[in-house]
CSV table of C-alpha atoms and ligand atoms in Angstrom, one decimal:
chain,number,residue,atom,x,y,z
A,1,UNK,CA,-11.1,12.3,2.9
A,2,UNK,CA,-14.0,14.3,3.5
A,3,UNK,CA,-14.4,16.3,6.4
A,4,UNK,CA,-16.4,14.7,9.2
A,5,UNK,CA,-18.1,16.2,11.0
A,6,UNK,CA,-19.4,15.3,14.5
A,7,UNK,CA,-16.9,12.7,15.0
A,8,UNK,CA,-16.5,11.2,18.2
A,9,UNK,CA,-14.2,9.1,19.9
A,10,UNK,CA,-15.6,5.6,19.7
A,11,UNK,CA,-17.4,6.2,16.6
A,12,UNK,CA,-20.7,5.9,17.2
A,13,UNK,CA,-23.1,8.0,15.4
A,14,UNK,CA,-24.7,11.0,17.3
A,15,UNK,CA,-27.9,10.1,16.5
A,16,UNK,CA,-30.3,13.8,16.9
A,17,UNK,CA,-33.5,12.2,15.7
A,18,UNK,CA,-35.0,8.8,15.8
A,19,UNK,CA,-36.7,10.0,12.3
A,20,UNK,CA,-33.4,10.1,10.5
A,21,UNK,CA,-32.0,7.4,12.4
A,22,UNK,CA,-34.8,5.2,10.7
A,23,UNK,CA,-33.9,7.1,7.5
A,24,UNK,CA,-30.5,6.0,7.4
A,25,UNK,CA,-31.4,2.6,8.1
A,26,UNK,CA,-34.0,2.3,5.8
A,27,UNK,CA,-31.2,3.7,2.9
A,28,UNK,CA,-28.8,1.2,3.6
A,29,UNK,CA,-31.7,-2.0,3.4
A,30,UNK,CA,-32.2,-0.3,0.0
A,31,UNK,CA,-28.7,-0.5,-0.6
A,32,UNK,CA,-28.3,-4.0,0.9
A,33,UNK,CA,-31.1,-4.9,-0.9
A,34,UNK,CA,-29.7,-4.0,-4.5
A,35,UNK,CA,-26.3,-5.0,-3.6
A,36,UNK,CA,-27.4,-8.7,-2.8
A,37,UNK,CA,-26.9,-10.2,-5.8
A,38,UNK,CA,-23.5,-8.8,-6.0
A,39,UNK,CA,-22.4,-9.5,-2.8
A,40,UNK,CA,-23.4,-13.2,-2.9
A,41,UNK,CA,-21.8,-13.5,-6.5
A,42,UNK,CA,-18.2,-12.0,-4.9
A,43,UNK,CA,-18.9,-14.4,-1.9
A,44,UNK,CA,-19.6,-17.5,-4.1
A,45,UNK,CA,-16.6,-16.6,-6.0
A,46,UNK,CA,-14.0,-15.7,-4.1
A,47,UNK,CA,-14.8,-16.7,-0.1
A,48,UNK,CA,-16.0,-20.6,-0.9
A,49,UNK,CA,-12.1,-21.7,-1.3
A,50,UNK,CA,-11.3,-20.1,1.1
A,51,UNK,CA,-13.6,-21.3,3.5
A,52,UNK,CA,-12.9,-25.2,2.0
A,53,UNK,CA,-9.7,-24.7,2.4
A,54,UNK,CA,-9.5,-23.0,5.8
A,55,UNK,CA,-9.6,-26.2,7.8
A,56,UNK,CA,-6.2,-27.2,6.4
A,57,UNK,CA,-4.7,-24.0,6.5
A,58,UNK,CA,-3.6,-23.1,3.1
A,59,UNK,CA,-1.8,-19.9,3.0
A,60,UNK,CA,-1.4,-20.1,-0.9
A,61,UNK,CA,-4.7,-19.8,-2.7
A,62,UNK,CA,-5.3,-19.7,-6.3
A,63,UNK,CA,-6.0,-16.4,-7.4
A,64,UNK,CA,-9.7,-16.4,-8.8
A,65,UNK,CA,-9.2,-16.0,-12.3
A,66,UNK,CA,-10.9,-12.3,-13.7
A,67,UNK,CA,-11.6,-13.1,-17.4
A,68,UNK,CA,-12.0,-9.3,-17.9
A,69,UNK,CA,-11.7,-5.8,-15.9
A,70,UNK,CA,-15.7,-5.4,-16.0
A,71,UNK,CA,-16.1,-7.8,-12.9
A,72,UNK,CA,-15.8,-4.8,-11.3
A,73,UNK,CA,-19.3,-3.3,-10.5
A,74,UNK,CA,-18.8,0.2,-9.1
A,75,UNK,CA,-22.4,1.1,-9.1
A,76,UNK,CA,-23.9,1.7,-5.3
A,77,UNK,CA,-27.1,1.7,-6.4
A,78,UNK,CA,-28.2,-0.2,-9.8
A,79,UNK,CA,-28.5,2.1,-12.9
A,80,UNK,CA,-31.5,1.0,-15.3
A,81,UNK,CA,-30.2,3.2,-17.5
A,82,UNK,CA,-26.9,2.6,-17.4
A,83,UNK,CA,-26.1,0.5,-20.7
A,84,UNK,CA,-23.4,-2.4,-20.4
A,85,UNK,CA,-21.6,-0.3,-23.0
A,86,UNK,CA,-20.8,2.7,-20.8
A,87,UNK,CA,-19.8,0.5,-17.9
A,88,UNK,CA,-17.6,-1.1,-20.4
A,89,UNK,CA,-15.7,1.9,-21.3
A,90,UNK,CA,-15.7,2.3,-17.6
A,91,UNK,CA,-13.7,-0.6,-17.2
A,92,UNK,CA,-11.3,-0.2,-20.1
A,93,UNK,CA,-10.4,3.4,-19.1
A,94,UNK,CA,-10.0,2.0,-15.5
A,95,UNK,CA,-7.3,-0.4,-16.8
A,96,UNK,CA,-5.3,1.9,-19.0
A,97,UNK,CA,-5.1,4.3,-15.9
A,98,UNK,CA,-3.6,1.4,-13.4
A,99,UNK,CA,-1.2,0.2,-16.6
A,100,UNK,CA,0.0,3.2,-17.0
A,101,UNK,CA,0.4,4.7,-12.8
A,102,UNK,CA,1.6,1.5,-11.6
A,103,UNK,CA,5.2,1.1,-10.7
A,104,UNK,CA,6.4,-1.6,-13.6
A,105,UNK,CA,8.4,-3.2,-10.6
A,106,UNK,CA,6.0,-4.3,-8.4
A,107,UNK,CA,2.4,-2.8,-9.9
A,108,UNK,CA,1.8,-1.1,-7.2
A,109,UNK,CA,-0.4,2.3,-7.4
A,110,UNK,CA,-1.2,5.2,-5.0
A,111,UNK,CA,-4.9,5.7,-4.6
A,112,UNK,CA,-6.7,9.1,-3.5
A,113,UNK,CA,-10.6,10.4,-3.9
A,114,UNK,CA,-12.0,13.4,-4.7
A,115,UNK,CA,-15.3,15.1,-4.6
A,116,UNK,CA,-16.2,18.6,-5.9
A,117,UNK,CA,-15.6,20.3,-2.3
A,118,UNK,CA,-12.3,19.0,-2.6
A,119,UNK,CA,-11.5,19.9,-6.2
A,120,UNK,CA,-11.9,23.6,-5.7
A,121,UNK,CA,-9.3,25.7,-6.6
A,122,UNK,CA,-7.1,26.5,-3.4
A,123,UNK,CA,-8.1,23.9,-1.6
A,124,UNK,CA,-7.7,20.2,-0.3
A,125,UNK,CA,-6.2,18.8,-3.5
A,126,UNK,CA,-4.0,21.7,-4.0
A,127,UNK,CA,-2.4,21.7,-1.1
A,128,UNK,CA,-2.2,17.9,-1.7
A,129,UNK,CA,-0.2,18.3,-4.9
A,130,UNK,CA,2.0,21.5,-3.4
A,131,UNK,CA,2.7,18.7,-0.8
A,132,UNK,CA,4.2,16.1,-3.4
A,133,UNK,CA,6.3,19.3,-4.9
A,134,UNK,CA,7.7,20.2,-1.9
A,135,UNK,CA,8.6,17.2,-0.3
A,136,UNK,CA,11.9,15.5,-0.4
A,137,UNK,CA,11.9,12.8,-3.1
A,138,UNK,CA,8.0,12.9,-3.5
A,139,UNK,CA,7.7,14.6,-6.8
A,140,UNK,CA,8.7,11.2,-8.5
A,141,UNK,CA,6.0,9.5,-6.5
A,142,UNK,CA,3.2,11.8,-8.4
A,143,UNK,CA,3.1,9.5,-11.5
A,144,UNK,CA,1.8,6.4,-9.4
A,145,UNK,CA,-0.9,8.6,-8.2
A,146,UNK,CA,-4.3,7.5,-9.5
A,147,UNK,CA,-7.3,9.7,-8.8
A,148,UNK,CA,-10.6,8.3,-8.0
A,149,UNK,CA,-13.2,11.3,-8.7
A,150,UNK,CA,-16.8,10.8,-7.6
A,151,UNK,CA,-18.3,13.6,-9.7
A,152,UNK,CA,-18.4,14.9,-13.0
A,153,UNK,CA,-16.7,18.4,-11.2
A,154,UNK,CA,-13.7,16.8,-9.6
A,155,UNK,CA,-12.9,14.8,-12.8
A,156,UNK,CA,-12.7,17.6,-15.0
A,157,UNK,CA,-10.6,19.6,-12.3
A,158,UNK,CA,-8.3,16.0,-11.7
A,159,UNK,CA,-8.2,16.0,-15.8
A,160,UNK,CA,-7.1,19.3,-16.2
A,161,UNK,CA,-4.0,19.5,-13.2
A,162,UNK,CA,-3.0,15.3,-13.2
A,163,UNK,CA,-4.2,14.3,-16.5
A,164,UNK,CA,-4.2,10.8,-17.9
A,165,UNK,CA,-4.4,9.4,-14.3
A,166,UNK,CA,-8.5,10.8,-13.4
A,167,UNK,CA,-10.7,7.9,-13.0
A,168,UNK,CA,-14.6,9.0,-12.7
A,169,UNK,CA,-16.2,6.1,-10.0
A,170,UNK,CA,-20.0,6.4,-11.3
A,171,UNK,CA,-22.4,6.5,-9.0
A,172,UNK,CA,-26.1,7.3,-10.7
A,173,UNK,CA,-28.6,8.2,-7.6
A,174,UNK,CA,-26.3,9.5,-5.3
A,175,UNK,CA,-24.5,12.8,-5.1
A,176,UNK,CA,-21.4,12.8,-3.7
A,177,UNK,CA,-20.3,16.0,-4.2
A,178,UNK,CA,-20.6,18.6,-1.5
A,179,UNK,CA,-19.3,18.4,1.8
A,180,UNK,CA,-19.9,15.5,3.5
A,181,UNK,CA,-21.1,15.2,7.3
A,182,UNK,CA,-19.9,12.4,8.9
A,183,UNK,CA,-22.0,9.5,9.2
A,184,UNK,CA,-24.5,10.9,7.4
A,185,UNK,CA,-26.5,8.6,4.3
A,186,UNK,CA,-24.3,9.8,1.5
A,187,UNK,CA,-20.6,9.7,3.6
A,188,UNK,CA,-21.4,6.1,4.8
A,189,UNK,CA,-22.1,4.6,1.0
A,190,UNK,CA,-18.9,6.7,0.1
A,191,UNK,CA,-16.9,5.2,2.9
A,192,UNK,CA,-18.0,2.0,1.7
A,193,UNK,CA,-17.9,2.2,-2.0
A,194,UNK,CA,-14.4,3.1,-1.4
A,195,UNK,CA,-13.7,0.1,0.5
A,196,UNK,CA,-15.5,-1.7,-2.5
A,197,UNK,CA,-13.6,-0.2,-4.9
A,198,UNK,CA,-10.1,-0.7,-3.2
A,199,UNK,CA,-11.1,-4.4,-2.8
A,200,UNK,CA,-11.7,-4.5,-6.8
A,201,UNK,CA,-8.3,-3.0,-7.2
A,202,UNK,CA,-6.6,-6.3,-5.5
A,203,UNK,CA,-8.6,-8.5,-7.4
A,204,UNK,CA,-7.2,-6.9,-10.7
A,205,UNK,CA,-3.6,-7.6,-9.1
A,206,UNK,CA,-2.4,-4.0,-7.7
A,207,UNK,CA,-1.1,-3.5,-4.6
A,208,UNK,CA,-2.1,0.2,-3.3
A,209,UNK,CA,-1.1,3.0,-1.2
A,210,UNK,CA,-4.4,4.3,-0.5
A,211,UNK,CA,-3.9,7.5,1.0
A,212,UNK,CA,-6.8,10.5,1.9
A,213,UNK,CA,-6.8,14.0,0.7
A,214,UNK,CA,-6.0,15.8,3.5
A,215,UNK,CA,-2.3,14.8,3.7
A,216,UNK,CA,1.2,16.4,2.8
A,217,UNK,CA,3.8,14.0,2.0
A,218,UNK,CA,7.2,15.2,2.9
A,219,UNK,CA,9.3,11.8,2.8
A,220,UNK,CA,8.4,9.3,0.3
A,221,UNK,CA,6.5,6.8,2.4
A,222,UNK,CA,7.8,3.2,1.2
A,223,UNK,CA,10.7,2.5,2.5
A,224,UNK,CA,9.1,3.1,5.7
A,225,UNK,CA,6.6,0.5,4.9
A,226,UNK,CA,7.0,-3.1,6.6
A,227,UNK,CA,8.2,-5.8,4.5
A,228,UNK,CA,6.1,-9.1,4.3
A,229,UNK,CA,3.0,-7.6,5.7
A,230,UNK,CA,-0.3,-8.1,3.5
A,231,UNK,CA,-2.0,-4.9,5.2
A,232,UNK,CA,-0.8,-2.3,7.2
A,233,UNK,CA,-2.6,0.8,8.3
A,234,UNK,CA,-1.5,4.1,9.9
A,235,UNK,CA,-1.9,3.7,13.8
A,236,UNK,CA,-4.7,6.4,15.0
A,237,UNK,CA,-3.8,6.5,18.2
A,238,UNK,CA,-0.6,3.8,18.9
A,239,UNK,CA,-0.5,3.5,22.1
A,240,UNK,CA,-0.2,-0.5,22.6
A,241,UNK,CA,3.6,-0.3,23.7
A,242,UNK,CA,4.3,1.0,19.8
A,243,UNK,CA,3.8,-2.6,19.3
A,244,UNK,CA,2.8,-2.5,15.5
A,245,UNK,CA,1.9,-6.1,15.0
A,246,UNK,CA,-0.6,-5.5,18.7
A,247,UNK,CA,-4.2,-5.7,17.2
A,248,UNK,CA,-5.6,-3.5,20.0
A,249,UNK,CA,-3.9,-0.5,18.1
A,250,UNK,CA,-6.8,1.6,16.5
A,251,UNK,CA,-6.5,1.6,12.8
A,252,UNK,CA,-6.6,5.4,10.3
A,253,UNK,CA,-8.3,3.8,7.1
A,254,UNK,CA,-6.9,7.1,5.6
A,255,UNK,CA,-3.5,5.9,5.2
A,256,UNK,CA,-3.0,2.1,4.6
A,257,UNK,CA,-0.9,-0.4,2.1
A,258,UNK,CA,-2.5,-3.8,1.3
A,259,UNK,CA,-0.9,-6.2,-0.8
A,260,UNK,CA,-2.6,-7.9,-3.8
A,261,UNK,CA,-3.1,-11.4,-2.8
A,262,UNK,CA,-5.8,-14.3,-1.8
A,263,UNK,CA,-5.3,-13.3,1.9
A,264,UNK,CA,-6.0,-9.4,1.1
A,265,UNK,CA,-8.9,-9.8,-1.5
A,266,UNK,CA,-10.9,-12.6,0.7
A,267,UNK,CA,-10.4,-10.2,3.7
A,268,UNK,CA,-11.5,-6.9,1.6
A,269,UNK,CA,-14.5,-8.9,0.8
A,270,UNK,CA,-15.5,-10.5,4.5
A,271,UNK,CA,-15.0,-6.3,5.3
A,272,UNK,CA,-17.0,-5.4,2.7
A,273,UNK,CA,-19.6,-8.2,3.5
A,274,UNK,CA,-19.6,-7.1,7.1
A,275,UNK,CA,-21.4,-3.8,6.4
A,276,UNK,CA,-24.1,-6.0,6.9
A,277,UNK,CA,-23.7,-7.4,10.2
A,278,UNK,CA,-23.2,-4.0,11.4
A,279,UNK,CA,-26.1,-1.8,9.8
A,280,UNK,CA,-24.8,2.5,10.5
A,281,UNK,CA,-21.7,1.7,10.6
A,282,UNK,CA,-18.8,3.1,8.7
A,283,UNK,CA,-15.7,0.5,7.1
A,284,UNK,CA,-13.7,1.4,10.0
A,285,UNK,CA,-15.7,1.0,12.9
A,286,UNK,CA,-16.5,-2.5,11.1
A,287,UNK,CA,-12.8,-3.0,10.6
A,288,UNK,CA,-12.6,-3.1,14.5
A,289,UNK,CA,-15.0,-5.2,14.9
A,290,UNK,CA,-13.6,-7.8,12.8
A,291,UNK,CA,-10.0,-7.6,12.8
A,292,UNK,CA,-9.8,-10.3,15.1
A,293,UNK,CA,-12.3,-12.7,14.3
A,294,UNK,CA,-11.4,-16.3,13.5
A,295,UNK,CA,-11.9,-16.0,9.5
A,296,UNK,CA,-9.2,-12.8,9.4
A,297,UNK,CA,-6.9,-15.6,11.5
A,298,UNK,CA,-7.8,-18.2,9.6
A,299,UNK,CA,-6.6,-16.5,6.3
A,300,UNK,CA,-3.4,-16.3,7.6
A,301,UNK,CA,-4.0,-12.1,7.3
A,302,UNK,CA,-0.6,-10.1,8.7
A,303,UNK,CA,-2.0,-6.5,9.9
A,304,UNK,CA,0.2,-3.7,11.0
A,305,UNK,CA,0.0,-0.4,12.4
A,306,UNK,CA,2.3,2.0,11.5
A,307,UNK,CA,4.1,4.0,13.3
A,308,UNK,CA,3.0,7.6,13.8
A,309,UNK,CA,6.8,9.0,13.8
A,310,UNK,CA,6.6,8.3,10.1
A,311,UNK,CA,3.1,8.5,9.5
A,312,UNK,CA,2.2,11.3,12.0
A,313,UNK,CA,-1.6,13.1,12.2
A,314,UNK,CA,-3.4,16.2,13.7
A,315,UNK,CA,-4.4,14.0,16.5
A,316,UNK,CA,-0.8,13.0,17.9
A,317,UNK,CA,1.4,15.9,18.2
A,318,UNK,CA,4.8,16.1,18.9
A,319,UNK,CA,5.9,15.6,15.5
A,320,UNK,CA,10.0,14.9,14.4
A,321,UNK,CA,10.2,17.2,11.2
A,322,UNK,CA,13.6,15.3,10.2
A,323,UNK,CA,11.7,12.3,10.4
A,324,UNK,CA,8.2,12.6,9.1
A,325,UNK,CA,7.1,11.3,5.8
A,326,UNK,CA,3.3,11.9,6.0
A,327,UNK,CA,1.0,14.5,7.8
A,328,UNK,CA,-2.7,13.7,7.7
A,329,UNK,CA,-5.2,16.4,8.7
A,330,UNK,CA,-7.1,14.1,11.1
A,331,UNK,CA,-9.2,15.3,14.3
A,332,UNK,CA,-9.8,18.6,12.7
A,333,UNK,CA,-13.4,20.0,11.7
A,334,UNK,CA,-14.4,22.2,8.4
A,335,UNK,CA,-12.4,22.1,5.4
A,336,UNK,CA,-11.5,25.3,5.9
A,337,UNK,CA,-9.7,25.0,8.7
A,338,UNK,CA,-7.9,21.9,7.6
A,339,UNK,CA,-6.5,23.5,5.0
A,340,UNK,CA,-5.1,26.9,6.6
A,341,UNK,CA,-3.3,23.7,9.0
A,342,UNK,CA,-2.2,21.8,6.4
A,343,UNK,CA,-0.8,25.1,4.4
A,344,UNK,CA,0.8,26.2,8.1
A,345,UNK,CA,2.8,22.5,7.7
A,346,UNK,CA,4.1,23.7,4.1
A,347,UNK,CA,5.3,26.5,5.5
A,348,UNK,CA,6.8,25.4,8.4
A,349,UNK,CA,8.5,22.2,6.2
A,350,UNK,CA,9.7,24.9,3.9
A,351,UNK,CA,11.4,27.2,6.2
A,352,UNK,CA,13.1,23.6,7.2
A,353,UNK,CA,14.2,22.9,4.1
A,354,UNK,CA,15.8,26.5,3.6
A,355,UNK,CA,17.8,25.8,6.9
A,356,UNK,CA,18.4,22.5,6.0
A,357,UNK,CA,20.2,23.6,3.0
A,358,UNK,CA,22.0,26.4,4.2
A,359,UNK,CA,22.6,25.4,7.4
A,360,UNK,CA,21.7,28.2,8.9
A,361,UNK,CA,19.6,27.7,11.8
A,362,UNK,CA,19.7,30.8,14.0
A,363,UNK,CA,18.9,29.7,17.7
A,364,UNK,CA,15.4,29.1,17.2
A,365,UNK,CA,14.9,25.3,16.6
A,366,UNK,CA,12.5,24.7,13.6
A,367,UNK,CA,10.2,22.3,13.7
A,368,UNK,CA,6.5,22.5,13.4
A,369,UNK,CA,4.5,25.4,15.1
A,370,UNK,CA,1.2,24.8,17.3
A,371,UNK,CA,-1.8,24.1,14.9
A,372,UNK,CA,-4.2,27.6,14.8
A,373,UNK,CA,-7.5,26.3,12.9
A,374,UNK,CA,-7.9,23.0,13.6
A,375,UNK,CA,-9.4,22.7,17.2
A,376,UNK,CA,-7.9,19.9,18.6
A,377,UNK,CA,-10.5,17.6,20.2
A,378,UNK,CA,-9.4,14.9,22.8
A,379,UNK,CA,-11.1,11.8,20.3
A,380,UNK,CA,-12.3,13.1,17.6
A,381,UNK,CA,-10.4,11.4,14.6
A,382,UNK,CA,-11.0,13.5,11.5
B,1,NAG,C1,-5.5,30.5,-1.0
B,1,NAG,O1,-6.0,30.4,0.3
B,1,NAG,C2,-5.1,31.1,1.2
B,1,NAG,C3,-5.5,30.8,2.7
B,1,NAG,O2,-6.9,30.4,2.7
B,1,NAG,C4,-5.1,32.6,1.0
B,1,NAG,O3,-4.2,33.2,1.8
B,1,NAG,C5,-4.7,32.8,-0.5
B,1,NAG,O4,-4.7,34.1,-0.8
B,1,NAG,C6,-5.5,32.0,-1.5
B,1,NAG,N1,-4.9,32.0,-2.8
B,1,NAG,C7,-5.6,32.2,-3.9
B,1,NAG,C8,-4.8,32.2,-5.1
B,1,NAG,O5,-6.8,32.3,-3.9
B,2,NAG,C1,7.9,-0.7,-5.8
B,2,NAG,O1,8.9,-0.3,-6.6
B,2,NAG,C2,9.3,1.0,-6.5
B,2,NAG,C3,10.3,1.3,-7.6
B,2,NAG,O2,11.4,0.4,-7.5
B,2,NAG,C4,9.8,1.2,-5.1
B,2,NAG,O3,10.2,2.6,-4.9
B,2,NAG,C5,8.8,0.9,-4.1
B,2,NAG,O4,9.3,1.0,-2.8
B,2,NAG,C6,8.2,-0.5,-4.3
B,2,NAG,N1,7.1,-0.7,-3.5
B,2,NAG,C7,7.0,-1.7,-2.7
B,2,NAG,C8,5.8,-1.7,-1.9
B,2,NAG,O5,7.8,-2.5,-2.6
B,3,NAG,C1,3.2,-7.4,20.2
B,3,NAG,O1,1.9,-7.8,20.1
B,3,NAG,C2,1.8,-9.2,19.6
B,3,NAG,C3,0.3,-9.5,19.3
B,3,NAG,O2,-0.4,-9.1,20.5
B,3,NAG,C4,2.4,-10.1,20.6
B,3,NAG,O3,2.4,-11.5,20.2
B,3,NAG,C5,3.9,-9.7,20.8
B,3,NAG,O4,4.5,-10.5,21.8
B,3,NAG,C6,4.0,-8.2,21.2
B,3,NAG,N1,5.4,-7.9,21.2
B,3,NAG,C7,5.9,-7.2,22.2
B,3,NAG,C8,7.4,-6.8,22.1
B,3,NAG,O5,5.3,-6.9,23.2
């Protein structure tokens, strides 16, 4: 969702300094630190069943039992000043926005975030909505969308174009609204408060489509989604045989659908716990890590990777325009040039569309041109 800089291949941080290496280390023990308490609470509370239960395999769990929406902490780093009162309102606002986005069939809500870099006019979240506009059957999807804003800039923006469906995730001590680099301090604890704050979603009893930014829907995405599957993820690179169910397939946490359940909300929290295990490291090199450890398998968690035909990104090309749903702006550096690319995919969908509906299609085949900004990378993933 925001643009990364500096990403490579396998993930690992490109460490200049020792000094800030130390710094970033030193920030997350603060974080860990504060976040303790939490963390053992959500363990206590929702992992113990499971792991009584484990042994005998139970793949129906009772749901933990939220007495009220404010379970939900969303604060990174604790707030003395923050009174229980404003959390409160928080919380309430948090569930009139899901009551009111979700679909009434099967409460399930489309979740994107948004900074300030993002928000500005012309830019990411424009081309996000022109996407939903122009896309075939994916103007009705725009009332499920619920936006997450991490700043009192994006808020007012989201408030003012989507309004009645802005929720501001407060964050006191931590600005999250320039540009972020990738792997720096502040884009980890947003990676990760995201991950946070998608668990807390299942726990309240949605399902979600969390989706990033920096993607044009063309085709609405869900009936391409896999029946019976508690989470599935857009495929970065698919390569294992386009075997979706094959757990060597490297996941895109840009683009994933997770089921509310016990399965989904003990494994969002062993994820989120995990951050700890792996100090510098973002939720998705984590998720790697532990997608196929013995608790995710003992859970009884399905995972699937979906396929990039439907769900295709700047990484893979060789896109099928009569087939696409979802174009994700991934291996591509500056937000700048992300969004000349992403407005070049408009363009070129458009000019499909025309022929489409005419019929006319001249000799040239249309499809989508060569990307011109977006410097493609062999590796890099966003
Ligand atoms: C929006 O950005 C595009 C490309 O960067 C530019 O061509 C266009 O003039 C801009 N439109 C407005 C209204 O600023
Ligand atoms: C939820 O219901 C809506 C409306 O019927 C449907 O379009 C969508 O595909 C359903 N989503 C899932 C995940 O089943
Ligand atoms: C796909 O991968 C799964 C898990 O590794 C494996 O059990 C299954 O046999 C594979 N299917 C095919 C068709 O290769």
């Amino acid at each position: 969702m925001i643009t990364r800089k500096m990403a490579t291949g396998s993930g690992h941080v490109k460490v200049g300094d020792r000094e800030s290496q130390t710094q970033k280390q030193r920030h997350l023990h603060q974080l860990i630190d504060v976040r303790k308490t939490v963390y053992f609470f959500t363990f206590t509370v929702f992992l113990s069943p499971l792991i009584y239960h484990s042994a005998s395999r139970i793949t129906v769990l009772p749901l933990p039992q939220l007495s009220n929406i404010f379970a939900f902490q969303p604060l990174l780093i604790a707030a003395k000043d923050n009174t229980d009162k404003l959390e409160a309102e928080d919380g309430r606002d948090l569930a009139r926005i899901l009551r009111e986005s979700s679909m009434i069939e099967n409460k399930t809500v489309i979740v994107v975030m948004m900074n300030q870099a993002w928000a500005e006019p012309n830019s990411t979240f424009d081309v996000f909505f022109e996407g939903f506009h122009a896309g075939e059957g994916t103007e009705k999807l725009l009332r499920h969308v619920v936006l997450v804003c991490l700043d009192d800039e994006a808020y007012s923006r989201c408030n003012h174009i989507h309004p009645r469906r802005c929720f501001l995730l407060k964050t006191t001590g931590v600005d999250f609204s320039g540009e972020k680099l990738y792997m720096a301090p502040d884009y980890l604890k947003m990676m990760w408060l995201r991950t946070e704050f998608l668990g807390s979603l299942l726990k309240l009893g949605y399902n979600f489509l969390f989706t990033d930014m920096d993607t044009i829907w063309l085709r609405d995405p869900f009936p391409r989604l896999l029946a019976e599957v508690d989470f599935q993820v857009a495929g970065d690179y698919y390569n294992f045989n386009g075997n979706s169910s094959d757990l060597r397939n490297g996941a895109n946490g840009g683009f994933n659908f997770v089921v509310s359940n016990c399965r989904t909300i003990a494994f969002y929290s062993y994820w989120y716990a995990s951050r700890l295990r792996f100090p510098g490291k973002n939720e998705r090199v984590v998720l790697e890590r532990i997608k196929q450890d013995n608790f995710v398998k003992e859970i009884g968690l399905t995972m699937r990777f979906l396929d990039p035909v439907y769900f295709g990104n700047f990484c893979q090309p060789g896109w099928d325009i009569s087939k696409v749903c979802l174009m994700h702006g991934t291996c591509c550096s500056g937000k700048g040039n992300k969004v000349n690319d992403l407005r070049q995919v408009l363009e070129d969908w458009r000019n499909y569309m025309l022929a489409e509906a005419s019929g006319k299609y001249g000799s040239r085949k249309l499809g989508f041109r060569r990307l011109k900004s977006c410097r493609r990378r062999r590796g890099r993933r966003h």
